Amino acid sequence: MILLLAALAIPAVTGTSLIVAGRGSATSAEGNANLLSLAASVATAALVIATVIARPVVDYLWLPSLGVRFHFAVDGISAPLLILTAALSVAVVVHARSHPPRGGSPTTFYGCLQLVELGALATFYARDAVLFFVAFEIVLIPMWVLISRFGDSHDLAARADASGRFVLYTVLGSTLMLVGILALVQSAGTANIDALAAAHGAGMARHTQIIIASLLLVGMGIKIPVWPLHTWLPPAHTIAPTAGSVMLAAVLLKMGTYGVVRLVIAPLPIGFGALAPVFGAVGVVGILWGGLACLVENDLKRLIAYSSVAHMGFVVLGLSSGTTVGLQAALFANVAHGVVSALLFFLVGGLKERWGSADLATARAALREVSPRLGLALVVGFAASLGLPGLIGFWGEFLAMFAAWNPAPDRPQGLMRVLAVLAVTGTAVAAGYSLRVLRLIWSGDRTTPAHADARGGEWSVLAVLVAAVLVLGVAPGLVLNSTIKDVTAITSEVSR
Amino acid sequence: MSQAVVSVNAGMLLPVLAPAVGAAVVLVVDVAFQRLRRAHYVIALVSLVVGAVATLAGLGMVAGGARQTLCLPGGGQCMYAADSVASALQLAALLAAAVTLLLSWPDDKKQSRGGTAVIVSLVLAATAGATAVAGARDVGSWLVALELATLPTVALVALRGASSAISGAVDLLTTSLVSFGLLALAAGLWFTATGSAFLNPAAALMVIHDPTRRPILVLAVVVVVAGIGFKLSLVPFHAWTPEAYDGAPLPIAAFLAGVSKIAALAALLVVIRAVAPLGAPPLTAIAIVSAVSMTLGNVMALRQDGVVRLLAWSTVAQAGWVVLPLATVSSAAVRASGAYLLAYVLATILAFAVVAALVQTRGAARARNLTGYRGLLRDHPFLASALALALLSLAGLPPGILGVVAKVVALRPVVASELWLLAVVAAVNAVLGVAVYLRWLRAVLASPDSEAKASARQVPDGGASVAALSVRVHPATLVAVGFSAIALVVTSLSPQLILGLFGS
């Protein structure tokens, strides 16, 4: 119990004190702020791993008037996401050692990163639906500050636009989600996420379930993001600093899909079943839309943002299938996208700094010639992104398509098979854009203008992520075995 | 007939009597010792604190429990009843008035127009009206108390003497009179429908089986909503708000945004609670007024460049949120509305306090304009952090957890009654509200603009303007900022402190 509270308290205290008290004190020096947050992130990561092993529970009444409990716990579904969050929080701090933040005080930068970590961890730990909402909101302002103050655009207006869009879209999503959560809590009579899941919507009328599920799906669909609610994502990613992009893609987007599993699929099986075909269809539209956008996009950062839309489409497709395999696929693809997008955003952030822009149309030195380490990471990243077997990207997407081909009995089989076929087309598109990027910046013989290869903090972060891509590609069971028990608990009831 | 007409318990009436007596004492002291200025404020603060302490006895009452006095003989009905909701609103009104007084604390250089005694006694009188209306349970004292809470503010706005102040005061006076007319009409309708001068469920229940009188009661409630709508700044009765806020001195604008709103909602809640047991269907009128207020208030606030006008339009929008739960007539809705109001008042008073502090250090021109806030975080980290917390609370985003919880509280009754459309409108307005407050916050966080740097470079040349702008913030203002900021931080860490005030 102490472990779990400490895992939340460390980023909370470090983040707040860096922002409030850091200015003008000794920590305001770049290196000190980095060291302090590195220590905090490492300690948090150790505590998170300890909680994943020990599975402590924290539970006391927070708001008696509303019946909201301060209830945190860990289970198989949240464990991989917790570890992902904690590990990437360390990675962004290590990476920032060699790529210091620009545009504002370093204490604010590191403080905001800590608060983003706090919000994400609290979201994945939360076991009370209203508390989940509060935790969900914590990441907003720090991320807004990261994009609007530390964004790497020269254009102030673009920064204001991107950060504003991010925060406004997300607030719309989370407030709709709040309405859905309140309705769910009201009709189910409990805010306990485990109790909600165990009840499986018992005693709730079909139309009530559909209304609540649609509110929740639209709300979280903005966060995931699901086509056509994705339009905030590309500008936010394009403008955000590397650390912001990584946390946004690898952690914050996962909060949406995680919420769908926790608050829609488990407690509202009938409502979700009715909406699943539509949900799956927009997911597949996202796969194709994102992929096609990637084929013509010339800004590398924006391209990866669109590929995120496509990858999250596979997650959505897996969720909508309603089977154990589909849910497993979605949760695995969630983690896979977290690792791959983090790798790619670290890479592209570094390349953008070296090149001065992320424009693909400009002729550059081929990465395999001048910077073999960056080149290797890029090849692995895009190979994983196109779903090559043996790499991390393969399992989630392959299993999602498999699950869509064999959906749960209450899903329209014909439609789901059409969606599966379209998703396969999407992987072909993914191969197309991945190879396009590799052709443009990796292959070739040009050696000018030369740039430095990755080393130090940057290389160690990239190397660890490349290793994660390979290890989880070869041994997906590390994640799948963690989630299987809790996933079966959800789907066995769904298909009953 | 020789017995006393009503029983009087002065102890229970202390939240009302303390500021009222304070006002009288201030006037007497002013006549006796004409050169005193700060003493008036000390007397006023003491009376407000005494009143605030006296409300504590009424907090945490179990449902249905109330401290009643001014009762008719023979165990009859009472004209004053302070239950947990009324006591919580009284406490908030008294503390908000105290902060307002701290903000208007006289400094040595400027002689305030009308003298401090007039300002202080008017503030105290209006506060007494606000606390009285929360406890009023009969039509007569309800009406008189509500006007007592309103009319002094007209004078307070006008006292500055500038033409904008006069026009603001005229707007306020005109709308107050219209509002009073409507409320008097509503009082008449209430009496016609129920045959009782008491605003309590017993009176309302008399019409439950009478199909001819029930519509009259519904009409009375609708007219009350319209009349109170003026005071709460609900659309379409909001037009006076920006004029009055902008024309008034800052502390008085804070008073209008804080104490006056508490008085108005307290008056509305008295009526709503009286009719709640009737199990009325959702009040479509309130739902529409709430939705339109939020939307118009937020859209207009987005277009403002002056911070006081922005806060004025934000009041309009927040008033929509305050009455949002009341679209469903229930006791849960009453508690939600009160809790939301307190969260709003706390954050708004803090925002006004920071603006007042900045008027002193940076000059009115910069402090009243959004662009003047650029670089605030660098120049005044404490004030900037306090302002950021206030704005985020108003926007309902962490770290302003109180605002987040208030949003949850306000939406809950709406969702429970399955008013989906209203809930979605509210959700969209949450987004608009965030846009409004983040626009201000962006300026606070931004690096100082080139214009400010240029003027900073000219400092050695223009000695006089430097002296005017480098004035330190008055300690009383800092106390006001600090007190409100601490209150907001503490209630954000434990929102139950606010929610618990209203009982469960």
Tab-separated table of C-alpha atoms in Angstrom, chain A residues 196-446:
chain	number	residue	atom	x	y	z
A	196	LEU	CA	-18.970	-2.543	-12.493
A	197	ALA	CA	-17.089	-5.146	-14.493
A	198	ALA	CA	-18.416	-7.979	-12.363
A	199	ALA	CA	-22.019	-6.823	-12.806
A	200	HIS	CA	-21.691	-6.861	-16.618
A	201	GLY	CA	-24.539	-4.440	-17.003
A	202	ALA	CA	-26.993	-6.595	-15.109
A	203	GLY	CA	-30.247	-4.772	-14.547
A	204	MET	CA	-29.541	-2.040	-17.074
A	205	ALA	CA	-31.930	-1.636	-19.965
A	206	ARG	CA	-30.558	-2.040	-23.471
A	207	HIS	CA	-31.260	1.537	-24.534
A	208	THR	CA	-29.684	2.925	-21.351
A	209	GLN	CA	-26.585	0.869	-22.050
A	210	ILE	CA	-26.461	2.136	-25.615
A	211	ILE	CA	-26.786	5.789	-24.579
A	212	ILE	CA	-24.119	5.497	-21.905
A	213	ALA	CA	-21.811	3.473	-24.116
A	214	SER	CA	-22.091	5.979	-26.948
A	215	LEU	CA	-21.280	8.892	-24.628
A	216	LEU	CA	-18.256	7.036	-23.313
A	217	LEU	CA	-17.096	5.884	-26.727
A	218	VAL	CA	-17.301	9.365	-28.240
A	219	GLY	CA	-15.540	10.815	-25.218
A	220	MET	CA	-12.725	8.296	-25.214
A	221	GLY	CA	-12.710	8.123	-29.002
A	222	ILE	CA	-11.392	11.675	-29.006
A	223	LYS	CA	-8.527	10.630	-26.775
A	224	ILE	CA	-7.636	7.395	-28.646
A	225	PRO	CA	-8.140	9.070	-31.269
A	226	VAL	CA	-10.709	7.439	-33.549
A	227	TRP	CA	-11.383	8.763	-37.036
A	228	PRO	CA	-13.028	11.355	-37.527
A	229	LEU	CA	-12.175	12.735	-34.080
A	230	HIS	CA	-8.436	12.542	-34.678
A	231	THR	CA	-7.824	15.987	-36.143
A	232	TRP	CA	-6.180	17.342	-33.006
A	233	LEU	CA	-3.435	14.728	-33.073
A	234	PRO	CA	-1.259	15.599	-36.102
A	235	PRO	CA	-0.711	19.277	-35.186
A	236	ALA	CA	-0.119	18.420	-31.527
A	237	HIS	CA	2.541	15.873	-32.471
A	238	THR	CA	4.115	18.082	-35.067
A	239	ILE	CA	4.562	20.967	-32.639
A	240	ALA	CA	5.247	19.148	-29.373
A	241	PRO	CA	8.807	18.707	-28.136
A	242	THR	CA	10.176	15.178	-28.424
A	243	ALA	CA	9.400	14.311	-24.823
A	244	GLY	CA	5.854	15.606	-25.258
A	245	SER	CA	5.300	13.641	-28.456
A	246	VAL	CA	6.586	10.469	-26.848
A	247	MET	CA	4.401	10.779	-23.767
A	248	LEU	CA	1.422	11.792	-25.886
A	249	ALA	CA	1.659	8.911	-28.343
A	250	ALA	CA	2.976	6.213	-26.090
A	251	VAL	CA	1.061	6.904	-22.897
A	252	LEU	CA	-1.817	9.366	-23.209
A	253	LEU	CA	-3.468	7.698	-26.201
A	254	LYS	CA	-3.472	4.438	-24.261
A	255	MET	CA	-5.600	6.008	-21.560
A	256	GLY	CA	-8.440	6.145	-24.097
A	257	THR	CA	-8.325	2.491	-25.098
A	258	TYR	CA	-7.756	1.440	-21.516
A	259	GLY	CA	-10.869	3.392	-20.549
A	260	VAL	CA	-12.877	1.665	-23.265
A	261	VAL	CA	-11.924	-1.734	-21.874
A	262	ARG	CA	-12.593	-0.746	-18.274
A	263	LEU	CA	-15.696	1.381	-18.559
A	264	VAL	CA	-17.441	0.288	-21.747
A	265	ILE	CA	-16.660	-3.289	-22.740
A	266	ALA	CA	-16.671	-4.775	-19.250
A	267	PRO	CA	-19.639	-2.997	-17.616
A	268	LEU	CA	-21.820	-2.391	-20.692
A	269	PRO	CA	-21.599	-5.548	-22.824
A	270	ILE	CA	-24.984	-5.124	-24.495
A	271	GLY	CA	-24.539	-1.448	-25.223
A	272	PHE	CA	-21.056	-1.990	-26.583
A	273	GLY	CA	-22.232	-4.976	-28.601
A	274	ALA	CA	-24.785	-2.788	-30.333
A	275	LEU	CA	-22.232	-0.092	-31.126
A	276	ALA	CA	-19.282	-2.377	-31.870
A	277	PRO	CA	-19.859	-2.622	-35.646
A	278	VAL	CA	-19.820	1.171	-35.952
A	279	PHE	CA	-16.838	1.416	-33.613
A	280	GLY	CA	-14.950	-1.206	-35.598
A	281	ALA	CA	-15.865	0.475	-38.878
A	282	VAL	CA	-14.506	3.879	-37.836
A	283	GLY	CA	-11.417	2.071	-36.580
A	284	VAL	CA	-10.866	0.576	-40.028
A	285	VAL	CA	-11.551	3.916	-41.687
A	286	GLY	CA	-8.837	5.266	-39.391
A	287	ILE	CA	-6.447	2.511	-40.523
A	288	LEU	CA	-6.966	3.363	-44.183
A	289	TRP	CA	-7.220	7.139	-43.691
A	290	GLY	CA	-4.075	7.289	-41.582
A	291	GLY	CA	-2.195	5.011	-43.961
A	292	LEU	CA	-3.194	6.963	-47.057
A	293	ALA	CA	-2.276	10.249	-45.369
A	294	CYS	CA	1.131	8.768	-44.587
A	295	LEU	CA	1.690	7.927	-48.238
A	296	VAL	CA	1.611	11.594	-49.224
A	297	GLU	CA	2.667	13.381	-46.033
A	298	ASN	CA	5.973	15.203	-46.299
A	299	ASP	CA	6.483	16.184	-42.666
A	300	LEU	CA	8.061	13.210	-40.942
A	301	LYS	CA	6.651	14.012	-37.495
A	302	ARG	CA	3.173	14.495	-38.893
A	303	LEU	CA	3.565	11.249	-40.833
A	304	ILE	CA	4.231	9.321	-37.645
A	305	ALA	CA	1.249	11.039	-36.055
A	306	TYR	CA	-0.971	9.794	-38.887
A	307	SER	CA	0.518	6.332	-38.575
A	308	SER	CA	-0.565	6.496	-34.920
A	309	VAL	CA	-4.119	7.010	-36.083
A	310	ALA	CA	-3.770	3.905	-38.237
A	311	HIS	CA	-2.267	1.808	-35.468
A	312	MET	CA	-4.905	2.854	-32.980
A	313	GLY	CA	-7.423	1.786	-35.636
A	314	PHE	CA	-6.192	-1.785	-35.211
A	315	VAL	CA	-6.645	-1.495	-31.464
A	316	VAL	CA	-10.204	-0.296	-32.015
A	317	LEU	CA	-10.876	-3.152	-34.447
A	318	GLY	CA	-9.624	-5.672	-31.915
A	319	LEU	CA	-11.770	-4.185	-29.164
A	320	SER	CA	-14.879	-4.272	-31.317
A	321	SER	CA	-14.569	-7.969	-32.137
A	322	GLY	CA	-15.753	-8.893	-28.655
A	323	THR	CA	-13.618	-12.006	-28.358
A	324	THR	CA	-10.805	-12.875	-25.997
A	325	VAL	CA	-8.377	-12.880	-28.882
A	326	GLY	CA	-9.564	-9.462	-30.011
A	327	LEU	CA	-9.220	-7.938	-26.600
A	328	GLN	CA	-5.814	-9.501	-26.133
A	329	ALA	CA	-4.813	-8.187	-29.539
A	330	ALA	CA	-5.992	-4.710	-28.633
A	331	LEU	CA	-4.120	-4.647	-25.338
A	332	PHE	CA	-0.981	-5.990	-26.976
A	333	ALA	CA	-1.221	-3.546	-29.876
A	334	ASN	CA	-1.618	-0.809	-27.279
A	335	VAL	CA	1.724	-1.675	-25.720
A	336	ALA	CA	3.309	-2.294	-29.110
A	337	HIS	CA	2.263	1.098	-30.381
A	338	GLY	CA	3.560	2.636	-27.178
A	339	VAL	CA	7.014	1.176	-27.753
A	340	VAL	CA	7.161	1.751	-31.517
A	341	SER	CA	5.788	5.275	-31.475
A	342	ALA	CA	8.129	6.195	-28.630
A	343	LEU	CA	11.053	4.841	-30.658
A	344	LEU	CA	9.994	6.688	-33.793
A	345	PHE	CA	9.290	9.982	-32.031
A	346	PHE	CA	12.639	9.877	-30.244
A	347	LEU	CA	14.264	9.236	-33.613
A	348	VAL	CA	12.388	11.875	-35.522
A	349	GLY	CA	12.829	14.422	-32.755
A	350	GLY	CA	16.571	13.836	-32.991
A	351	LEU	CA	16.538	13.973	-36.793
A	352	LYS	CA	14.502	17.175	-36.799
A	353	GLU	CA	17.080	18.776	-34.556
A	354	ARG	CA	19.915	17.661	-36.835
A	355	TRP	CA	18.167	18.620	-40.051
A	356	GLY	CA	16.513	21.791	-38.813
A	357	SER	CA	13.190	20.560	-40.153
A	358	ALA	CA	11.319	17.316	-40.620
A	359	ASP	CA	10.583	17.849	-44.291
A	360	LEU	CA	10.913	14.685	-46.384
A	361	ALA	CA	11.108	16.504	-49.693
A	362	THR	CA	14.510	18.010	-48.912
A	363	ALA	CA	17.456	15.915	-50.025
A	364	ARG	CA	19.411	14.619	-47.025
A	365	ALA	CA	22.361	12.424	-46.351
A	366	ALA	CA	21.273	8.778	-46.238
A	367	LEU	CA	21.082	7.601	-42.676
A	368	ARG	CA	22.736	4.262	-43.386
A	369	GLU	CA	25.760	6.128	-44.680
A	370	VAL	CA	26.283	8.855	-42.103
A	371	SER	CA	24.577	7.629	-38.937
A	372	PRO	CA	24.240	3.853	-38.842
A	373	ARG	CA	22.817	3.769	-35.319
A	374	LEU	CA	19.968	6.123	-36.193
A	375	GLY	CA	19.557	4.163	-39.412
A	376	LEU	CA	19.255	0.854	-37.605
A	377	ALA	CA	16.719	2.227	-35.152
A	378	LEU	CA	14.740	3.736	-38.015
A	379	VAL	CA	14.646	0.473	-39.948
A	380	VAL	CA	13.567	-1.497	-36.898
A	381	GLY	CA	10.953	1.134	-36.008
A	382	PHE	CA	9.352	1.226	-39.425
A	383	ALA	CA	9.611	-2.529	-39.896
A	384	ALA	CA	7.722	-2.938	-36.629
A	385	SER	CA	5.296	-0.262	-37.760
A	386	LEU	CA	4.432	-2.166	-40.938
A	387	GLY	CA	3.774	-5.270	-38.879
A	388	LEU	CA	6.702	-7.484	-39.870
A	389	PRO	CA	6.484	-10.897	-38.147
A	390	GLY	CA	9.007	-11.315	-35.386
A	391	LEU	CA	8.722	-7.710	-34.367
A	392	ILE	CA	6.418	-6.181	-31.780
A	393	GLY	CA	3.996	-4.647	-34.286
A	394	PHE	CA	3.022	-7.985	-35.793
A	395	TRP	CA	1.107	-9.678	-33.001
A	396	GLY	CA	-1.385	-7.002	-32.141
A	397	GLU	CA	-2.377	-6.303	-35.708
A	398	PHE	CA	-2.378	-9.896	-36.881
A	399	LEU	CA	-4.484	-11.031	-33.933
A	400	ALA	CA	-6.839	-8.062	-34.332
A	401	MET	CA	-7.555	-9.028	-37.935
A	402	PHE	CA	-7.899	-12.659	-36.934
A	403	ALA	CA	-10.385	-11.684	-34.236
A	404	ALA	CA	-12.359	-9.527	-36.640
A	405	TRP	CA	-12.589	-12.501	-39.021
A	406	ASN	CA	-13.951	-14.665	-36.188
A	407	PRO	CA	-15.963	-12.208	-34.089
A	408	ALA	CA	-18.145	-12.930	-31.073
A	409	PRO	CA	-21.476	-14.586	-31.938
A	410	ASP	CA	-23.524	-11.418	-31.379
A	411	ARG	CA	-21.468	-9.396	-33.861
A	412	PRO	CA	-22.543	-9.206	-37.536
A	413	GLN	CA	-20.084	-11.695	-39.006
A	414	GLY	CA	-20.307	-10.473	-42.589
A	415	LEU	CA	-19.524	-6.877	-41.721
A	416	MET	CA	-16.714	-7.840	-39.388
A	417	ARG	CA	-15.130	-9.958	-42.137
A	418	VAL	CA	-15.344	-7.059	-44.551
A	419	LEU	CA	-13.624	-4.933	-41.914
A	420	ALA	CA	-10.937	-7.592	-41.486
A	421	VAL	CA	-10.269	-7.596	-45.224
A	422	LEU	CA	-10.065	-3.807	-45.306
A	423	ALA	CA	-7.678	-3.892	-42.357
A	424	VAL	CA	-5.444	-6.267	-44.308
A	425	THR	CA	-5.425	-3.697	-47.090
A	426	GLY	CA	-4.379	-1.213	-44.440
A	427	THR	CA	-1.286	-3.257	-43.602
A	428	ALA	CA	-0.337	-3.138	-47.263
A	429	VAL	CA	-0.652	0.632	-47.162
A	430	ALA	CA	1.487	0.621	-44.015
A	431	ALA	CA	4.160	-1.330	-45.880
A	432	GLY	CA	3.940	1.267	-48.622
A	433	TYR	CA	4.513	4.289	-46.435
A	434	SER	CA	7.136	2.615	-44.266
A	435	LEU	CA	9.202	1.678	-47.298
A	436	ARG	CA	8.677	5.160	-48.736
A	437	VAL	CA	10.199	6.740	-45.644
A	438	LEU	CA	13.084	4.264	-45.602
A	439	ARG	CA	13.762	4.910	-49.282
A	440	LEU	CA	13.728	8.662	-48.761
A	441	ILE	CA	15.926	8.996	-45.703
A	442	TRP	CA	17.640	5.684	-45.014
A	443	SER	CA	18.821	4.305	-48.341
A	444	GLY	CA	20.952	6.030	-50.946
A	445	ASP	CA	24.587	7.062	-51.188
A	446	ARG	CA	24.403	10.744	-50.300
